[in-house]
Amino acid sequence: MEDKKDLTLALQTIKQKALTALKNVNSPETLDAWKITFLGRSSEIMQVFKEIPHAAPEERPKIGQHANVVKSELESQFESTKQHIQQDLLSHNLEHEKLDVTLPGRKPQRGRLHIATQTLQEIYRILAEMGFQVYRSREVESDEYNFELLNIPAHHPARDLWDTFYTTKEGVILRTHTSPGQIHAMHEFAPDPVRILLPGIVYRYEQMDASHEIQFNQVELLAVGNNITFSHLRGTLDEFVKRMFGTGVETRLRPSYFPFTEPSAEMDMKCIACHGKGCNVCSGTGWLEILGCGMVHPTVLKNGGYDPEKFSGFAAGLGPERIAMLRYGIDDIRNFWANDIRFLSQF
Ligand code: FA5
């Protein structure tokens, strides 16, 4: 048991030691350490509080009072040191982390539509002005719609024109072109006239190169009515190309073959990448095929529910990525779906 004198002396020593040590405190870390040492649960001052019950009863209040005074003194010194340190830290930061408020702000990155989507929207806009409405059709098709109803029976050699992705379910395939949508639309609208465009992704199991992808968009055009002629087809395509590319572009219509049109043709555009000299975009020919077209075959009209004696129609299938390549001078179609932000952010 310690007597009053000892405890009073102890308190004085504690105070002295603590205040001396506080003079060397100059950071939040050393301040925390100081607090643990001089005010923490196992600090000397706390030991004094534990000793009080063992002192002579008449001395206890005095010692208690003295201990409380020392403790509050240490606490208030702690607080003021803490404030000094914070103030010093702030001044230091203000001095060393100066902000140049005159610097221009950082531009937030904005998203954008994919170049294929932008091109599709431009095509819709032009064709809408020319009276065509968008008609959506499925990407997963039956063999019947993708081939048979389009006058391409099983084992017909024309099937080789479209290398097909088959599914594990018999007769279910990924559409190889947007033409099956023609039949769906005709079934819906016959015997009324139609003037529609059918956009969407198509799939082909083929060798990829600078102008051939295995998935790409097509936009199908279909007009069915009375007295529709090849001149209407030609006029519509010429007008479309003029509105898409301007008046200066050179196109040519070549006779071709599709089982679902008769007669059939393909339209080429002078290659913009090489100005017709020949490059890897146009396979050295100077021309790039942008669409297939023709007058709807009587069998297809009949399959769609129209009487071919009374109705006629034209159809075309455009390749929007090819059109975008010509428009923006893109020299490889594989860029479209490679997800390279450096390519995509240019448009
Ligand atoms: C067809 O797919 C026919 N359905 C088009 C058609 C519709 C003809 C209506 C008559 C009447 P073709 O396979 O040629 O035809 O493709 C049409 C267009 O799609 C091509 O002119 C080209 O622009 C684009 N295309 C074709 N294959 C690819 C490919 N692998 N990668 C990118 N674009 C392609």
GROMACS .gro file of N, CA, C and O in nm, residues 95-170:
model
  304
   95GLU      N    1   0.047   2.377  -4.927
   95GLU     CA    2   0.170   2.427  -4.988
   95GLU      C    3   0.218   2.334  -5.100
   95GLU      O    4   0.256   2.378  -5.207
   96HIS      N    5   0.210   2.200  -5.073
   96HIS     CA    6   0.270   2.104  -5.166
   96HIS      C    7   0.175   2.044  -5.269
   96HIS      O    8   0.219   1.983  -5.362
   97GLU      N    9   0.045   2.055  -5.245
   97GLU     CA   10  -0.048   1.998  -5.343
   97GLU      C   11  -0.131   2.108  -5.405
   97GLU      O   12  -0.253   2.109  -5.399
   98LYS      N   13  -0.063   2.198  -5.465
   98LYS     CA   14  -0.133   2.314  -5.522
   98LYS      C   15  -0.218   2.270  -5.641
   98LYS      O   16  -0.177   2.187  -5.722
   99LEU      N   17  -0.339   2.326  -5.651
   99LEU     CA   18  -0.427   2.296  -5.764
   99LEU      C   19  -0.417   2.408  -5.866
   99LEU      O   20  -0.425   2.525  -5.829
  100ASP      N   21  -0.400   2.369  -5.994
  100ASP     CA   22  -0.404   2.471  -6.097
  100ASP      C   23  -0.546   2.477  -6.151
  100ASP      O   24  -0.586   2.398  -6.235
  101VAL      N   25  -0.623   2.572  -6.097
  101VAL     CA   26  -0.765   2.578  -6.135
  101VAL      C   27  -0.784   2.629  -6.278
  101VAL      O   28  -0.895   2.629  -6.330
  102THR      N   29  -0.675   2.672  -6.341
  102THR     CA   30  -0.690   2.721  -6.479
  102THR      C   31  -0.675   2.608  -6.582
  102THR      O   32  -0.700   2.628  -6.699
  103LEU      N   33  -0.633   2.486  -6.534
  103LEU     CA   34  -0.620   2.373  -6.628
  103LEU      C   35  -0.757   2.338  -6.685
  103LEU      O   36  -0.856   2.341  -6.613
  104PRO      N   37  -0.764   2.301  -6.816
  104PRO     CA   38  -0.894   2.261  -6.870
  104PRO      C   39  -0.941   2.130  -6.807
  104PRO      O   40  -0.860   2.046  -6.772
  105GLY      N   41  -1.073   2.111  -6.791
  105GLY     CA   42  -1.128   1.991  -6.728
  105GLY      C   43  -1.106   1.868  -6.813
  105GLY      O   44  -1.077   1.879  -6.932
  106ARG      N   45  -1.120   1.749  -6.749
  106ARG     CA   46  -1.108   1.624  -6.826
  106ARG      C   47  -1.242   1.595  -6.892
  106ARG      O   48  -1.345   1.600  -6.826
  107LYS      N   49  -1.235   1.562  -7.021
  107LYS     CA   50  -1.360   1.533  -7.092
  107LYS      C   51  -1.412   1.395  -7.054
  107LYS      O   52  -1.337   1.298  -7.060
  108PRO      N   53  -1.537   1.383  -7.012
  108PRO     CA   54  -1.588   1.248  -6.984
  108PRO      C   55  -1.601   1.169  -7.114
  108PRO      O   56  -1.636   1.225  -7.217
  109GLN      N   57  -1.566   1.038  -7.108
  109GLN     CA   58  -1.578   0.952  -7.226
  109GLN      C   59  -1.725   0.927  -7.254
  109GLN      O   60  -1.798   0.885  -7.165
  110ARG      N   61  -1.768   0.954  -7.375
  110ARG     CA   62  -1.909   0.929  -7.405
  110ARG      C   63  -1.923   0.805  -7.493
  110ARG      O   64  -1.839   0.779  -7.578
  111GLY      N   65  -2.028   0.730  -7.469
  111GLY     CA   66  -2.055   0.614  -7.553
  111GLY      C   67  -2.105   0.659  -7.689
  111GLY      O   68  -2.132   0.776  -7.711
  112ARG      N   69  -2.110   0.566  -7.782
  112ARG     CA   70  -2.159   0.600  -7.915
  112ARG      C   71  -2.219   0.475  -7.979
  112ARG      O   72  -2.195   0.364  -7.933
  113LEU      N   73  -2.294   0.497  -8.085
  113LEU     CA   74  -2.350   0.383  -8.156
  113LEU      C   75  -2.242   0.319  -8.241
  113LEU      O   76  -2.156   0.388  -8.295
  114HIS      N   77  -2.249   0.187  -8.252
  114HIS     CA   78  -2.156   0.113  -8.338
  114HIS      C   79  -2.170   0.162  -8.481
  114HIS      O   80  -2.280   0.199  -8.524
  115ILE      N   81  -2.059   0.162  -8.554
  115ILE     CA   82  -2.060   0.212  -8.690
  115ILE      C   83  -2.162   0.138  -8.778
  115ILE      O   84  -2.228   0.198  -8.865
  116ALA      N   85  -2.182   0.007  -8.751
  116ALA     CA   86  -2.281  -0.068  -8.830
  116ALA      C   87  -2.422  -0.015  -8.801
  116ALA      O   88  -2.504   0.000  -8.892
  117THR      N   89  -2.448   0.014  -8.672
  117THR     CA   90  -2.580   0.066  -8.634
  117THR      C   91  -2.603   0.204  -8.695
  117THR      O   92  -2.711   0.235  -8.745
  118GLN      N   93  -2.496   0.287  -8.689
  118GLN     CA   94  -2.509   0.421  -8.749
  118GLN      C   95  -2.543   0.410  -8.896
  118GLN      O   96  -2.628   0.484  -8.948
  119THR      N   97  -2.475   0.317  -8.966
  119THR     CA   98  -2.498   0.302  -9.111
  119THR      C   99  -2.641   0.252  -9.135
  119THR      O  100  -2.710   0.302  -9.225
  120LEU      N  101  -2.685   0.155  -9.053
  120LEU     CA  102  -2.822   0.105  -9.068
  120LEU      C  103  -2.923   0.218  -9.051
  120LEU      O  104  -3.016   0.231  -9.130
  121GLN      N  105  -2.899   0.302  -8.949
  121GLN     CA  106  -2.994   0.411  -8.924
  121GLN      C  107  -3.000   0.509  -9.041
  121GLN      O  108  -3.106   0.562  -9.074
  122GLU      N  109  -2.883   0.531  -9.101
  122GLU     CA  110  -2.877   0.620  -9.218
  122GLU      C  111  -2.956   0.557  -9.334
  122GLU      O  112  -3.030   0.626  -9.405
  123ILE      N  113  -2.939   0.426  -9.350
  123ILE     CA  114  -3.013   0.356  -9.457
  123ILE      C  115  -3.165   0.363  -9.431
  123ILE      O  116  -3.242   0.392  -9.522
  124TYR      N  117  -3.204   0.340  -9.304
  124TYR     CA  118  -3.348   0.348  -9.272
  124TYR      C  119  -3.401   0.487  -9.307
  124TYR      O  120  -3.511   0.501  -9.359
  125ARG      N  121  -3.321   0.589  -9.271
  125ARG     CA  122  -3.367   0.727  -9.291
  125ARG      C  123  -3.393   0.754  -9.439
  125ARG      O  124  -3.499   0.804  -9.477
  126ILE      N  125  -3.294   0.713  -9.522
  126ILE     CA  126  -3.307   0.739  -9.665
  126ILE      C  127  -3.425   0.661  -9.724
  126ILE      O  128  -3.509   0.714  -9.795
  127LEU      N  129  -3.432   0.532  -9.686
  127LEU     CA  130  -3.539   0.449  -9.744
  127LEU      C  131  -3.676   0.489  -9.690
  127LEU      O  132  -3.777   0.476  -9.761
  128ALA      N  133  -3.680   0.539  -9.566
  128ALA     CA  134  -3.808   0.584  -9.511
  128ALA      C  135  -3.859   0.702  -9.595
  128ALA      O  136  -3.978   0.710  -9.628
  129GLU      N  137  -3.766   0.791  -9.632
  129GLU     CA  138  -3.805   0.906  -9.717
  129GLU      C  139  -3.860   0.857  -9.851
  129GLU      O  140  -3.937   0.925  -9.916
  130MET      N  141  -3.812   0.738  -9.893
  130MET     CA  142  -3.857   0.685 -10.022
  130MET      C  143  -3.978   0.593 -10.005
  130MET      O  144  -4.018   0.525 -10.100
  131GLY      N  145  -4.034   0.588  -9.885
  131GLY     CA  146  -4.160   0.516  -9.864
  131GLY      C  147  -4.148   0.373  -9.816
  131GLY      O  148  -4.246   0.298  -9.821
  132PHE      N  149  -4.029   0.332  -9.768
  132PHE     CA  150  -4.013   0.194  -9.718
  132PHE      C  151  -4.024   0.192  -9.566
  132PHE      O  152  -3.966   0.276  -9.497
  133GLN      N  153  -4.098   0.091  -9.515
  133GLN     CA  154  -4.114   0.076  -9.371
  133GLN      C  155  -4.029  -0.040  -9.321
  133GLN      O  156  -4.013  -0.140  -9.392
  134VAL      N  157  -3.980  -0.028  -9.195
  134VAL     CA  158  -3.898  -0.137  -9.139
  134VAL      C  159  -3.986  -0.255  -9.099
  134VAL      O  160  -4.089  -0.237  -9.034
  135TYR      N  161  -3.945  -0.374  -9.141
  135TYR     CA  162  -4.015  -0.497  -9.101
  135TYR      C  163  -3.910  -0.592  -9.043
  135TYR      O  164  -3.812  -0.624  -9.109
  136ARG      N  165  -3.929  -0.632  -8.918
  136ARG     CA  166  -3.828  -0.717  -8.854
  136ARG      C  167  -3.862  -0.864  -8.868
  136ARG      O  168  -3.978  -0.902  -8.860
  137SER      N  169  -3.757  -0.942  -8.885
  137SER     CA  170  -3.779  -1.085  -8.907
  137SER      C  171  -3.673  -1.162  -8.829
  137SER      O  172  -3.567  -1.110  -8.798
  138ARG      N  173  -3.702  -1.291  -8.802
  138ARG     CA  174  -3.618  -1.368  -8.710
  138ARG      C  175  -3.480  -1.404  -8.767
  138ARG      O  176  -3.464  -1.415  -8.889
  139GLU      N  177  -3.382  -1.423  -8.675
  139GLU     CA  178  -3.246  -1.463  -8.717
  139GLU      C  179  -3.232  -1.614  -8.723
  139GLU      O  180  -3.151  -1.667  -8.798
  140VAL      N  181  -3.309  -1.684  -8.639
  140VAL     CA  182  -3.307  -1.830  -8.642
  140VAL      C  183  -3.422  -1.872  -8.733
  140VAL      O  184  -3.537  -1.836  -8.708
  141GLU      N  185  -3.388  -1.942  -8.839
  141GLU     CA  186  -3.488  -1.969  -8.943
  141GLU      C  187  -3.506  -2.119  -8.965
  141GLU      O  188  -3.427  -2.201  -8.921
  142SER      N  189  -3.612  -2.149  -9.037
  142SER     CA  190  -3.629  -2.288  -9.080
  142SER      C  191  -3.571  -2.301  -9.221
  142SER      O  192  -3.563  -2.203  -9.295
  143ASP      N  193  -3.533  -2.422  -9.253
  143ASP     CA  194  -3.483  -2.454  -9.386
  143ASP      C  195  -3.588  -2.414  -9.492
  143ASP      O  196  -3.557  -2.361  -9.597
  144GLU      N  197  -3.715  -2.432  -9.455
  144GLU     CA  198  -3.826  -2.402  -9.546
  144GLU      C  199  -3.827  -2.254  -9.588
  144GLU      O  200  -3.835  -2.222  -9.707
  145TYR      N  201  -3.814  -2.164  -9.489
  145TYR     CA  202  -3.820  -2.021  -9.521
  145TYR      C  203  -3.689  -1.971  -9.582
  145TYR      O  204  -3.688  -1.885  -9.669
  146ASN      N  205  -3.576  -2.021  -9.529
  146ASN     CA  206  -3.447  -1.970  -9.577
  146ASN      C  207  -3.419  -2.018  -9.720
  146ASN      O  208  -3.350  -1.951  -9.795
  147PHE      N  209  -3.471  -2.136  -9.755
  147PHE     CA  210  -3.442  -2.194  -9.886
  147PHE      C  211  -3.566  -2.232  -9.968
  147PHE      O  212  -3.590  -2.175 -10.073
  148GLU      N  213  -3.646  -2.328  -9.917
  148GLU     CA  214  -3.748  -2.389 -10.003
  148GLU      C  215  -3.850  -2.291 -10.059
  148GLU      O  216  -3.876  -2.289 -10.180
  149LEU      N  217  -3.907  -2.206  -9.971
  149LEU     CA  218  -4.008  -2.111 -10.019
  149LEU      C  219  -3.947  -2.003 -10.108
  149LEU      O  220  -4.017  -1.931 -10.178
  150LEU      N  221  -3.813  -1.993 -10.105
  150LEU     CA  222  -3.744  -1.897 -10.193
  150LEU      C  223  -3.697  -1.966 -10.321
  150LEU      O  224  -3.603  -1.921 -10.387
  151ASN      N  225  -3.764  -2.078 -10.350
  151ASN     CA  226  -3.736  -2.146 -10.476
  151ASN      C  227  -3.598  -2.213 -10.480
  151ASN      O  228  -3.536  -2.223 -10.584
  152ILE      N  229  -3.551  -2.255 -10.361
  152ILE     CA  230  -3.422  -2.326 -10.355
  152ILE      C  231  -3.449  -2.462 -10.289
  152ILE      O  232  -3.432  -2.477 -10.168
  153PRO      N  233  -3.493  -2.561 -10.366
  153PRO     CA  234  -3.525  -2.690 -10.304
  153PRO      C  235  -3.400  -2.760 -10.250
  153PRO      O  236  -3.287  -2.722 -10.286
  154ALA      N  237  -3.421  -2.861 -10.166
  154ALA     CA  238  -3.307  -2.938 -10.114
  154ALA      C  239  -3.228  -2.995 -10.231
  154ALA      O  240  -3.285  -3.027 -10.335
  155HIS      N  241  -3.099  -3.002 -10.216
  155HIS     CA  242  -3.007  -3.057 -10.317
  155HIS      C  243  -2.992  -2.969 -10.440
  155HIS      O  244  -2.920  -3.004 -10.533
  156HIS      N  245  -3.061  -2.852 -10.443
  156HIS     CA  246  -3.041  -2.760 -10.555
  156HIS      C  247  -2.900  -2.703 -10.544
  156HIS      O  248  -2.856  -2.663 -10.436
  157PRO      N  249  -2.826  -2.699 -10.657
  157PRO     CA  250  -2.686  -2.652 -10.648
  157PRO      C  251  -2.676  -2.508 -10.598
  157PRO      O  252  -2.572  -2.469 -10.542
  158ALA      N  253  -2.784  -2.429 -10.612
  158ALA     CA  254  -2.777  -2.289 -10.566
  158ALA      C  255  -2.756  -2.279 -10.416
  158ALA      O  256  -2.714  -2.176 -10.364
  159ARG      N  257  -2.785  -2.387 -10.343
  159ARG     CA  258  -2.763  -2.383 -10.197
  159ARG      C  259  -2.615  -2.359 -10.165
  159ARG      O  260  -2.582  -2.309 -10.058
  160ASP      N  261  -2.529  -2.396 -10.258
  160ASP     CA  262  -2.386  -2.374 -10.236
  160ASP      C  263  -2.350  -2.227 -10.227
  160ASP      O  264  -2.243  -2.190 -10.179
  161LEU      N  265  -2.441  -2.139 -10.277
  161LEU     CA  266  -2.414  -1.995 -10.270
  161LEU      C  267  -2.412  -1.948 -10.126
  161LEU      O  268  -2.352  -1.846 -10.094
  162TRP      N  269  -2.482  -2.019 -10.039
  162TRP     CA  270  -2.490  -1.977  -9.900
  162TRP      C  271  -2.440  -2.087  -9.808
  162TRP      O  272  -2.509  -2.187  -9.788
  163ASP      N  273  -2.321  -2.072  -9.757
  163ASP     CA  274  -2.266  -2.171  -9.664
  163ASP      C  275  -2.335  -2.152  -9.530
  163ASP      O  276  -2.326  -2.045  -9.471
  164THR      N  277  -2.399  -2.256  -9.486
  164THR     CA  278  -2.497  -2.241  -9.377
  164THR      C  279  -2.444  -2.289  -9.242
  164THR      O  280  -2.373  -2.389  -9.236
  165PHE      N  281  -2.481  -2.217  -9.135
  165PHE     CA  282  -2.462  -2.268  -8.998
  165PHE      C  283  -2.587  -2.346  -8.960
  165PHE      O  284  -2.696  -2.289  -8.951
  166TYR      N  285  -2.572  -2.477  -8.943
  166TYR     CA  286  -2.686  -2.560  -8.902
  166TYR      C  287  -2.689  -2.568  -8.750
  166TYR      O  288  -2.589  -2.543  -8.683
  167THR      N  289  -2.804  -2.600  -8.693
  167THR     CA  290  -2.813  -2.622  -8.548
  167THR      C  291  -2.831  -2.773  -8.526
  167THR      O  292  -2.848  -2.849  -8.622
  168THR      N  293  -2.831  -2.812  -8.399
  168THR     CA  294  -2.846  -2.954  -8.372
  168THR      C  295  -2.990  -3.000  -8.397
  168THR      O  296  -3.018  -3.118  -8.404
  169LYS      N  297  -3.080  -2.903  -8.411
  169LYS     CA  298  -3.220  -2.940  -8.438
  169LYS      C  299  -3.244  -2.945  -8.589
  169LYS      O  300  -3.215  -2.848  -8.660
  170GLU      N  301  -3.290  -3.057  -8.635
  170GLU     CA  302  -3.315  -3.081  -8.778
  170GLU      C  303  -3.399  -2.968  -8.839
  170GLU      O  304  -3.505  -2.932  -8.787
   0.00000   0.00000   0.00000
